[in-house]
Short mmCIF file of C-alpha atoms in Angstrom, two decimals:
data_model
loop_
_atom_site.label_atom_id
_atom_site.label_comp_id
_atom_site.label_asym_id
_atom_site.label_seq_id
_atom_site.Cartn_x
_atom_site.Cartn_y
_atom_site.Cartn_z
CA MET Q 1 0.00 0.00 0.00
CA SER Q 2 1.19 3.55 -0.65
CA GLU Q 3 2.05 5.60 2.41
CA SER Q 4 0.46 9.01 3.08
CA ASN Q 5 2.40 12.22 3.68
CA SER Q 6 1.66 14.74 6.44
CA ALA Q 7 -0.76 16.62 4.19
CA GLY Q 8 -2.87 13.49 3.76
CA LYS Q 9 -1.83 12.95 0.15
CA LYS Q 10 -0.49 9.62 -1.06
CA ALA Q 11 3.25 9.63 -1.56
CA PRO Q 12 4.26 8.19 -4.94
CA ARG Q 13 5.55 4.62 -4.82
CA LYS Q 14 9.18 4.27 -5.85
CA ARG Q 15 9.28 2.80 -9.35
CA GLU Q 16 10.90 -0.49 -8.42
CA ARG Q 17 11.65 -3.04 -11.10
CA ILE Q 18 10.07 -6.48 -10.74
CA LEU Q 19 10.86 -9.52 -12.86
CA LEU Q 20 8.06 -11.48 -14.51
CA ILE Q 21 8.95 -14.94 -15.81
CA GLY Q 22 6.58 -15.59 -18.69
CA ARG Q 23 4.65 -13.13 -20.81
CA ARG Q 24 1.13 -12.49 -19.51
CA LYS Q 25 -0.39 -9.15 -20.52
CA SER Q 26 -2.57 -9.04 -17.41
CA ALA Q 27 0.45 -9.46 -15.13
CA ILE Q 28 2.34 -6.69 -16.94
CA ALA Q 29 -0.66 -4.35 -16.65
CA ALA Q 30 -1.10 -5.17 -12.95
CA ALA Q 31 2.56 -4.39 -12.24
CA LYS Q 32 2.21 -1.01 -13.90
CA ARG Q 33 -0.96 -0.22 -11.93
CA LEU Q 34 0.95 -0.97 -8.73
CA GLY Q 35 3.63 1.52 -9.71
CA TRP Q 36 6.30 -1.05 -10.52
CA LYS Q 37 8.31 -1.36 -13.71
CA PRO Q 38 7.90 -4.91 -15.08
CA VAL Q 39 10.81 -6.66 -16.77
CA VAL Q 40 9.77 -9.79 -18.71
CA ILE Q 41 11.73 -12.95 -19.49
CA ASP Q 42 9.82 -15.31 -21.77
CA VAL Q 43 10.43 -19.04 -21.26
CA HIS Q 44 8.89 -20.28 -24.54
CA SER Q 45 6.85 -22.72 -22.52
CA ARG Q 46 4.68 -23.97 -25.36
CA LEU Q 47 7.55 -25.97 -26.88
CA GLU Q 48 7.65 -28.69 -24.25
CA GLN Q 49 10.70 -30.46 -25.65
CA ALA Q 50 12.72 -27.36 -26.63
CA PRO Q 51 15.98 -26.59 -24.74
CA HIS Q 52 14.42 -23.67 -22.86
CA ALA Q 53 11.04 -25.32 -22.30
CA PHE Q 54 9.67 -24.75 -18.82
CA GLY Q 55 12.45 -22.44 -17.79
CA GLY Q 56 15.32 -24.37 -19.30
CA THR Q 57 18.27 -24.94 -17.03
CA ARG Q 58 19.12 -23.11 -13.85
CA LYS Q 59 22.19 -21.65 -15.57
CA TRP Q 60 20.12 -20.29 -18.46
CA ALA Q 61 17.60 -18.64 -16.14
CA VAL Q 62 20.24 -16.91 -14.01
CA GLU Q 63 22.20 -15.68 -17.02
CA ALA Q 64 19.03 -14.27 -18.56
CA ALA Q 65 18.18 -12.40 -15.36
CA GLU Q 66 21.70 -11.01 -14.94
CA GLU Q 67 21.43 -9.33 -18.34
CA PHE Q 68 18.60 -7.19 -16.99
CA PHE Q 69 19.91 -6.82 -13.42
CA PRO Q 70 23.72 -6.66 -13.61
CA ASP Q 71 24.17 -4.35 -10.61
CA SER Q 72 21.24 -4.84 -8.25
CA PRO Q 73 18.48 -7.45 -7.91
CA PRO Q 74 14.81 -6.87 -8.76
CA LEU Q 75 12.32 -6.11 -6.02
CA SER Q 76 10.72 -9.52 -6.59
CA VAL Q 77 10.40 -12.37 -9.08
CA ALA Q 78 7.01 -13.75 -10.11
CA ALA Q 79 6.31 -16.87 -12.17
CA VAL Q 80 3.24 -15.89 -14.20
CA ALA Q 81 3.05 -18.37 -17.10
CA THR Q 82 3.29 -22.05 -17.88
CA GLY Q 83 6.84 -23.28 -17.50
CA SER Q 84 8.07 -20.35 -15.46
CA VAL Q 85 8.23 -21.82 -11.95
CA VAL Q 86 11.70 -23.38 -11.95
CA ALA Q 87 13.29 -20.40 -13.72
CA ALA Q 88 11.74 -17.97 -11.24
CA ALA Q 89 12.92 -20.02 -8.27
CA ALA Q 90 16.46 -20.30 -9.64
CA ILE Q 91 16.63 -16.53 -10.09
CA ARG Q 92 15.28 -15.89 -6.58
CA GLU Q 93 17.91 -18.21 -5.14
CA HIS Q 94 20.66 -16.46 -7.12
CA PHE Q 95 19.64 -12.99 -5.88
CA GLY Q 96 18.71 -14.11 -2.36
CA LEU Q 97 15.05 -13.09 -2.74
CA PRO Q 98 12.10 -14.58 -0.83
CA GLY Q 99 9.52 -16.77 -2.53
CA LEU Q 100 9.09 -20.36 -3.67
CA PRO Q 101 12.42 -22.19 -3.19
CA LEU Q 102 14.06 -24.07 -6.05
CA GLU Q 103 13.58 -27.48 -4.42
CA VAL Q 104 9.85 -26.85 -4.03
CA ALA Q 105 9.59 -25.50 -7.57
CA ARG Q 106 11.03 -28.74 -8.91
CA ARG Q 107 8.38 -30.73 -7.04
CA CYS Q 108 5.72 -28.66 -8.80
CA HIS Q 109 7.48 -28.86 -12.16
CA ASP Q 110 8.15 -32.54 -12.78
CA LYS Q 111 5.10 -34.76 -12.33
CA LEU Q 112 7.21 -37.77 -11.37
CA VAL Q 113 8.99 -35.82 -8.61
CA MET Q 114 5.60 -34.47 -7.53
CA LYS Q 115 3.99 -37.91 -7.27
CA LYS Q 116 6.88 -39.26 -5.21
CA ALA Q 117 6.56 -36.35 -2.77
CA ILE Q 118 2.77 -36.78 -2.56
CA VAL Q 119 3.07 -40.49 -1.80
CA ALA Q 120 5.76 -39.78 0.82
CA ALA Q 121 3.34 -37.36 2.49
CA GLY Q 122 0.58 -40.01 2.58
CA ILE Q 123 -1.78 -38.00 0.37
CA PRO Q 124 -4.39 -39.92 -1.69
CA CYS Q 125 -3.71 -39.93 -5.43
CA ALA Q 126 -4.25 -42.17 -8.43
CA PRO Q 127 -2.14 -45.36 -8.63
CA TRP Q 128 0.91 -44.70 -10.77
CA ARG Q 129 4.36 -45.81 -11.86
CA GLU Q 130 7.29 -44.53 -13.87
CA THR Q 131 7.90 -46.27 -17.18
CA ASN Q 132 11.29 -47.54 -18.30
CA ALA Q 133 12.72 -49.24 -21.37
CA SER Q 134 11.41 -52.66 -20.33
CA THR Q 135 7.87 -51.56 -19.35
CA THR Q 136 5.17 -53.27 -21.39
CA ALA Q 137 1.58 -52.32 -22.14
CA GLU Q 138 0.38 -55.59 -20.63
CA GLU Q 139 1.98 -54.97 -17.23
CA LEU Q 140 0.67 -51.39 -17.07
CA ILE Q 141 -2.85 -52.61 -17.76
CA ASP Q 142 -2.52 -55.39 -15.18
CA GLU Q 143 -1.24 -52.96 -12.55
CA LEU Q 144 -3.29 -49.83 -13.28
CA GLY Q 145 -6.41 -51.11 -15.02
CA MET Q 146 -8.06 -49.53 -18.02
CA PRO Q 147 -7.94 -46.90 -19.32
CA VAL Q 148 -4.26 -46.12 -18.72
CA VAL Q 149 -3.23 -42.45 -18.64
CA LEU Q 150 0.27 -41.73 -19.97
CA LYS Q 151 1.83 -38.33 -19.32
CA MET Q 152 5.05 -36.57 -20.15
CA PRO Q 153 6.46 -35.57 -16.73
CA ILE Q 154 6.91 -31.98 -17.89
CA SER Q 155 3.83 -30.72 -19.69
CA SER Q 156 0.72 -28.61 -19.20
CA GLY Q 157 -2.70 -27.75 -20.58
CA GLY Q 158 -3.45 -31.30 -21.71
CA ARG Q 159 -0.34 -31.54 -23.91
CA GLY Q 160 1.65 -34.73 -23.70
CA VAL Q 161 -1.25 -36.63 -22.13
CA TRP Q 162 -2.79 -39.77 -23.64
CA VAL Q 163 -5.82 -41.54 -22.20
CA CYS Q 164 -5.42 -45.02 -23.65
CA GLY Q 165 -8.46 -47.27 -23.90
CA SER Q 166 -6.81 -50.32 -25.46
CA LYS Q 167 -3.58 -52.27 -25.27
CA GLU Q 168 -2.72 -51.05 -28.77
CA GLU Q 169 -3.07 -47.40 -27.71
CA VAL Q 170 -0.89 -47.94 -24.64
CA ALA Q 171 1.79 -49.63 -26.75
CA ALA Q 172 1.66 -46.85 -29.36
CA HIS Q 173 2.43 -44.09 -26.82
CA LEU Q 174 4.58 -46.02 -24.36
CA ARG Q 175 8.22 -45.09 -23.90
CA ALA Q 176 10.69 -44.75 -21.05
CA GLY Q 177 10.40 -41.85 -18.61
CA LEU Q 178 6.63 -41.34 -18.71
CA LEU Q 179 4.22 -41.11 -15.79
CA ALA Q 180 1.64 -43.89 -16.09
CA GLU Q 181 -1.51 -43.47 -13.99
CA GLY Q 182 -4.68 -45.37 -13.32
CA PHE Q 183 -7.81 -43.54 -14.44
CA VAL Q 184 -9.59 -41.73 -11.58
CA ARG Q 185 -13.37 -41.87 -11.84
CA GLY Q 186 -15.02 -38.81 -10.39
CA THR Q 187 -15.85 -35.18 -11.00
CA GLU Q 188 -12.80 -33.09 -11.91
CA MET Q 189 -12.39 -29.60 -10.44
CA SER Q 190 -9.59 -27.29 -9.36
CA VAL Q 191 -8.56 -25.27 -6.33
CA GLU Q 192 -6.75 -21.94 -6.59
CA SER Q 193 -4.90 -20.95 -3.42
CA PHE Q 194 -3.07 -17.76 -2.50
CA ARG Q 195 -0.46 -18.38 0.21
CA HIS Q 196 1.45 -16.00 2.47
CA GLY Q 197 3.86 -17.01 5.22
CA GLY Q 198 2.87 -20.67 5.05
CA ARG Q 199 -0.85 -19.89 5.38
CA THR Q 200 -3.68 -19.90 2.86
CA VAL Q 201 -5.09 -16.38 2.72
CA PHE Q 202 -7.57 -16.91 -0.14
CA ARG Q 203 -8.99 -19.98 -1.85
CA ASN Q 204 -11.28 -20.48 -4.82
CA HIS Q 205 -13.01 -23.64 -6.04
CA THR Q 206 -13.46 -23.95 -9.81
CA ARG Q 207 -16.13 -26.10 -11.42
CA TYR Q 208 -15.04 -27.80 -14.62
CA LEU Q 209 -18.28 -27.52 -16.56
CA LYS Q 210 -16.56 -29.26 -19.47
CA PRO Q 211 -12.89 -30.11 -18.80
CA ARG Q 212 -10.49 -28.11 -21.01
CA TRP Q 213 -13.43 -26.16 -22.46
CA ALA Q 214 -15.69 -24.51 -19.88
CA ASN Q 215 -15.25 -23.40 -16.26
CA VAL Q 216 -17.37 -21.66 -13.63
CA VAL Q 217 -16.04 -19.74 -10.61
CA PRO Q 218 -16.70 -20.36 -7.79
CA ALA Q 219 -17.97 -23.93 -7.77
CA GLU Q 220 -20.95 -24.67 -5.52
CA LEU Q 221 -19.88 -27.50 -3.21
CA ASP Q 222 -21.70 -29.13 -0.32
CA GLU Q 223 -20.27 -28.01 3.01
CA ASP Q 224 -18.77 -31.42 3.75
CA VAL Q 225 -17.24 -31.75 0.28
CA ALA Q 226 -15.75 -28.25 0.51
CA ALA Q 227 -14.21 -29.12 3.87
CA TRP Q 228 -12.68 -32.33 2.43
CA VAL Q 229 -11.28 -30.46 -0.58
CA ASN Q 230 -9.83 -27.70 1.61
CA ALA Q 231 -8.24 -30.22 3.94
CA LEU Q 232 -6.68 -32.03 0.98
CA ALA Q 233 -5.37 -28.73 -0.40
CA GLU Q 234 -3.72 -27.92 2.92
CA ARG Q 235 -2.07 -31.34 3.08
CA VAL Q 236 -0.76 -30.96 -0.46
CA HIS Q 237 0.68 -27.49 0.15
CA GLU Q 238 2.31 -28.57 3.38
CA GLY Q 239 3.55 -31.85 1.89
CA LEU Q 240 5.15 -30.14 -1.09
CA GLY Q 241 6.32 -27.09 0.89
CA ILE Q 242 4.34 -24.44 -1.04
CA ALA Q 243 4.35 -21.59 1.49
CA SER Q 244 3.83 -18.52 -0.71
CA GLY Q 245 2.39 -17.27 -3.98
CA ILE Q 246 -0.43 -18.86 -5.95
CA SER Q 247 -1.19 -22.45 -6.89
CA HIS Q 248 -3.61 -24.27 -9.17
CA MET Q 249 -4.46 -27.81 -7.97
CA GLU Q 250 -6.55 -30.34 -9.87
CA VAL Q 251 -8.78 -32.61 -7.78
CA PHE Q 252 -11.12 -35.51 -8.53
CA LEU Q 253 -14.23 -35.88 -6.38
CA GLY Q 254 -14.85 -39.61 -5.99
CA GLU Q 255 -17.18 -41.71 -3.85
CA GLU Q 256 -14.54 -42.05 -1.14
CA GLY Q 257 -13.59 -38.37 -1.07
CA PRO Q 258 -11.29 -36.06 -3.04
CA VAL Q 259 -8.22 -37.46 -4.80
CA PHE Q 260 -5.20 -35.35 -5.71
CA GLY Q 261 -4.49 -34.96 -9.42
CA GLU Q 262 -1.58 -32.52 -9.81
CA ILE Q 263 -0.60 -29.00 -8.84
CA ALA Q 264 1.11 -26.03 -10.49
CA ALA Q 265 2.70 -23.29 -8.37
CA ARG Q 266 1.76 -20.51 -10.78
CA PRO Q 267 -1.36 -18.68 -11.99
CA PRO Q 268 -3.86 -20.90 -13.80
CA GLY Q 269 -4.75 -20.62 -17.46
CA GLY Q 270 -8.19 -20.97 -18.96
CA TYR Q 271 -9.13 -17.38 -18.02
CA LEU Q 272 -9.50 -18.42 -14.36
CA MET Q 273 -7.74 -15.26 -13.16
CA GLU Q 274 -10.26 -13.19 -15.12
CA LEU Q 275 -13.15 -15.26 -13.75
CA MET Q 276 -11.96 -14.69 -10.19
CA ARG Q 277 -11.78 -10.96 -10.88
CA ARG Q 278 -15.34 -10.93 -12.16
CA ALA Q 279 -16.78 -13.19 -9.44
CA TYR Q 280 -15.04 -11.76 -6.36
CA GLU Q 281 -14.45 -8.18 -7.53
CA PHE Q 282 -10.73 -8.04 -6.80
CA ASP Q 283 -7.63 -8.15 -8.99
CA PRO Q 284 -5.90 -11.52 -8.52
CA TRP Q 285 -2.91 -10.41 -10.59
CA GLU Q 286 -2.24 -7.43 -8.34
CA SER Q 287 -2.69 -9.63 -5.27
CA LEU Q 288 -0.21 -12.19 -6.59
CA LEU Q 289 2.44 -9.58 -7.40
CA ARG Q 290 2.03 -8.02 -3.97
CA LEU Q 291 2.44 -11.44 -2.33
CA GLU Q 292 5.63 -12.03 -4.31
CA ALA Q 293 6.91 -8.64 -3.11
CA GLY Q 294 6.34 -9.71 0.50
CA GLU Q 295 3.14 -7.72 1.04
CA ALA Q 296 -0.08 -9.09 2.52
CA PRO Q 297 -3.01 -7.85 0.40
CA ASN Q 298 -6.61 -7.96 1.52
CA PHE Q 299 -8.85 -10.59 -0.08
CA PRO Q 300 -12.65 -10.69 -0.41
CA ALA Q 301 -14.54 -12.88 2.03
CA GLU Q 302 -16.90 -14.27 -0.59
CA ALA Q 303 -17.92 -14.05 -4.23
CA LYS Q 304 -20.41 -11.42 -5.39
CA ARG Q 305 -21.58 -13.60 -8.28
CA HIS Q 306 -20.57 -16.60 -10.38
CA ALA Q 307 -18.53 -16.10 -13.55
CA GLY Q 308 -17.89 -18.60 -16.32
CA VAL Q 309 -16.09 -19.06 -19.61
CA TRP Q 310 -16.54 -21.33 -22.61
CA LEU Q 311 -13.58 -21.57 -24.98
CA ILE Q 312 -14.06 -21.64 -28.75
CA HIS Q 313 -12.14 -23.84 -31.18
CA PRO Q 314 -13.75 -25.37 -34.28
CA GLY Q 315 -11.20 -28.10 -34.95
CA PRO Q 316 -8.82 -28.34 -37.91
CA GLY Q 317 -9.69 -27.03 -41.35
CA THR Q 318 -10.34 -23.77 -43.17
CA VAL Q 319 -12.86 -21.26 -41.81
CA ARG Q 320 -15.79 -20.63 -44.15
CA ALA Q 321 -17.86 -18.39 -41.85
CA VAL Q 322 -18.25 -17.33 -38.21
CA LEU Q 323 -21.90 -17.00 -37.20
CA GLY Q 324 -23.94 -16.18 -34.14
CA THR Q 325 -21.54 -14.10 -32.04
CA ALA Q 326 -23.84 -11.07 -32.01
CA GLU Q 327 -26.84 -13.25 -31.18
CA ALA Q 328 -24.98 -14.95 -28.32
CA LEU Q 329 -24.09 -11.56 -26.84
CA THR Q 330 -27.78 -10.63 -26.58
CA LEU Q 331 -28.51 -13.51 -24.18
CA PRO Q 332 -29.13 -12.43 -20.56
CA GLY Q 333 -26.01 -13.15 -18.51
CA VAL Q 334 -23.57 -13.16 -21.44
CA VAL Q 335 -21.08 -10.33 -20.90
CA GLU Q 336 -18.50 -10.93 -23.64
CA VAL Q 337 -18.16 -12.92 -26.85
CA SER Q 338 -14.86 -12.93 -28.73
CA CYS Q 339 -13.63 -14.91 -31.73
CA VAL Q 340 -10.46 -14.08 -33.67
CA LEU Q 341 -11.26 -16.31 -36.66
CA GLN Q 342 -12.01 -14.89 -40.10
CA PRO Q 343 -13.14 -16.61 -43.32
CA GLY Q 344 -10.15 -18.18 -45.02
CA ASP Q 345 -8.19 -18.77 -41.79
CA ARG Q 346 -6.54 -22.17 -41.56
CA VAL Q 347 -6.91 -23.81 -38.15
CA VAL Q 348 -4.85 -26.67 -36.76
CA ASP Q 349 -6.02 -29.18 -34.20
CA ARG Q 350 -6.29 -28.00 -30.58
CA VAL Q 351 -3.50 -29.77 -28.70
CA GLY Q 352 -3.64 -27.81 -25.43
CA SER Q 353 -6.34 -25.93 -23.56
CA GLY Q 354 -4.56 -22.61 -24.20
CA GLU Q 355 -4.85 -22.93 -27.98
CA SER Q 356 -8.37 -21.55 -28.32
CA LYS Q 357 -9.69 -19.13 -30.94
CA GLY Q 358 -12.24 -17.29 -28.84
CA HIS Q 359 -14.28 -17.28 -25.66
CA ILE Q 360 -17.63 -16.50 -24.11
CA PHE Q 361 -17.89 -14.93 -20.65
CA ALA Q 362 -21.08 -15.16 -18.61
CA GLU Q 363 -22.19 -14.09 -15.13
CA ALA Q 364 -25.08 -15.27 -12.95
CA LEU Q 365 -26.14 -15.55 -9.31
CA SER Q 366 -25.58 -19.33 -9.17
CA ALA Q 367 -23.06 -21.71 -10.69
CA GLY Q 368 -25.84 -23.73 -12.32
CA ALA Q 369 -27.40 -20.67 -13.93
CA CYS Q 370 -24.00 -19.50 -15.16
CA GLY Q 371 -23.36 -22.88 -16.76
CA GLU Q 372 -26.75 -22.85 -18.45
CA VAL Q 373 -26.11 -19.38 -19.90
CA LEU Q 374 -22.80 -20.60 -21.32
CA ARG Q 375 -24.42 -23.66 -22.89
CA ARG Q 376 -27.09 -21.57 -24.58
CA ALA Q 377 -24.50 -19.08 -25.84
CA VAL Q 378 -22.08 -21.63 -27.26
CA GLU Q 379 -24.94 -23.28 -29.19
CA ARG Q 380 -25.44 -20.02 -31.06
CA VAL Q 381 -21.81 -19.48 -32.04
CA GLN Q 382 -21.14 -21.55 -35.15
CA VAL Q 383 -17.82 -21.69 -36.98
CA ALA Q 384 -18.45 -23.25 -40.39
CA MET Q 385 -15.39 -25.17 -41.61
CA GLU Q 386 -14.10 -26.72 -44.79
CA ALA Q 387 -11.89 -29.77 -44.51
CA GLY Q 388 -8.22 -29.41 -45.36
#
């Protein structure tokens, strides 16, 4: 917060430089609103197998930061995009800044390291194993059941994930160094937590209306279910050592209670930060940056409304026409409809959840009503495609 001078006027905040790992326009804008000068290092996180994917090496991250801060360190370092967590932690360690330590960042970066830490902490999760050169499809099916989920240990947004429903599919994707999991049957959701000093200071539950496509914030959970989910979230944060910043944790609600999926110690994608802003009437980006700078921002006690998004992607092909966006916007509860596609555009298949071509935002007084508004709106938006 800005301090006041003796005349009662706010003294200008010193224009400190902060380092953002990853390029998120909303984070840059929030830093400027707070009176800080943002410096951005992009980690090229979308290329999972590239040399600098997910922050690259510790040496690369530190050298990149030293180019911008050769004489004095930044005020703070914030991981704001996919693949930025390890790089941000390495830079903090190099400059002696507070925040998520490098060891903890690695637990939230590599799914195999994460699973080992979760099991060591006694936290319920799907059965799993690490594949090696001698692993066969038959033994994975015998051990984990069907379907078998194969994941690259370092990936995000649904990339590098194969849900295999047959022995042939398992064999086709199987190779050494993958995380193989049993399929968890239950309702998928997520939990967004803001942490300060080892304590959760704000938490949101997100309903996955349609996984990878549509979300509503906050989810409406029974009191007992919410308590179970919150307790699991606390165990995960304590077990992995996530004491500060923001996290995005995926959870499956099964008959025997919530089961841990995975966690990322960074802001979520899928417009969840924007949905939290709309639902709770606060700026989650500003709150995150203040937490990373060691401040303790105020958070809202409850949501004012429910906010939802439905992502638009027509599948591969050539766009012939985009129809119904104006009609969708006239529906009560729809607050924004956006689609970047134009006739003649060539579209490739949607590999990850972040590769969408538009979105619909809606608001309502209940999660169910918000979801229904989104369903009605997305039915009206039609992207006519030609194959090839």
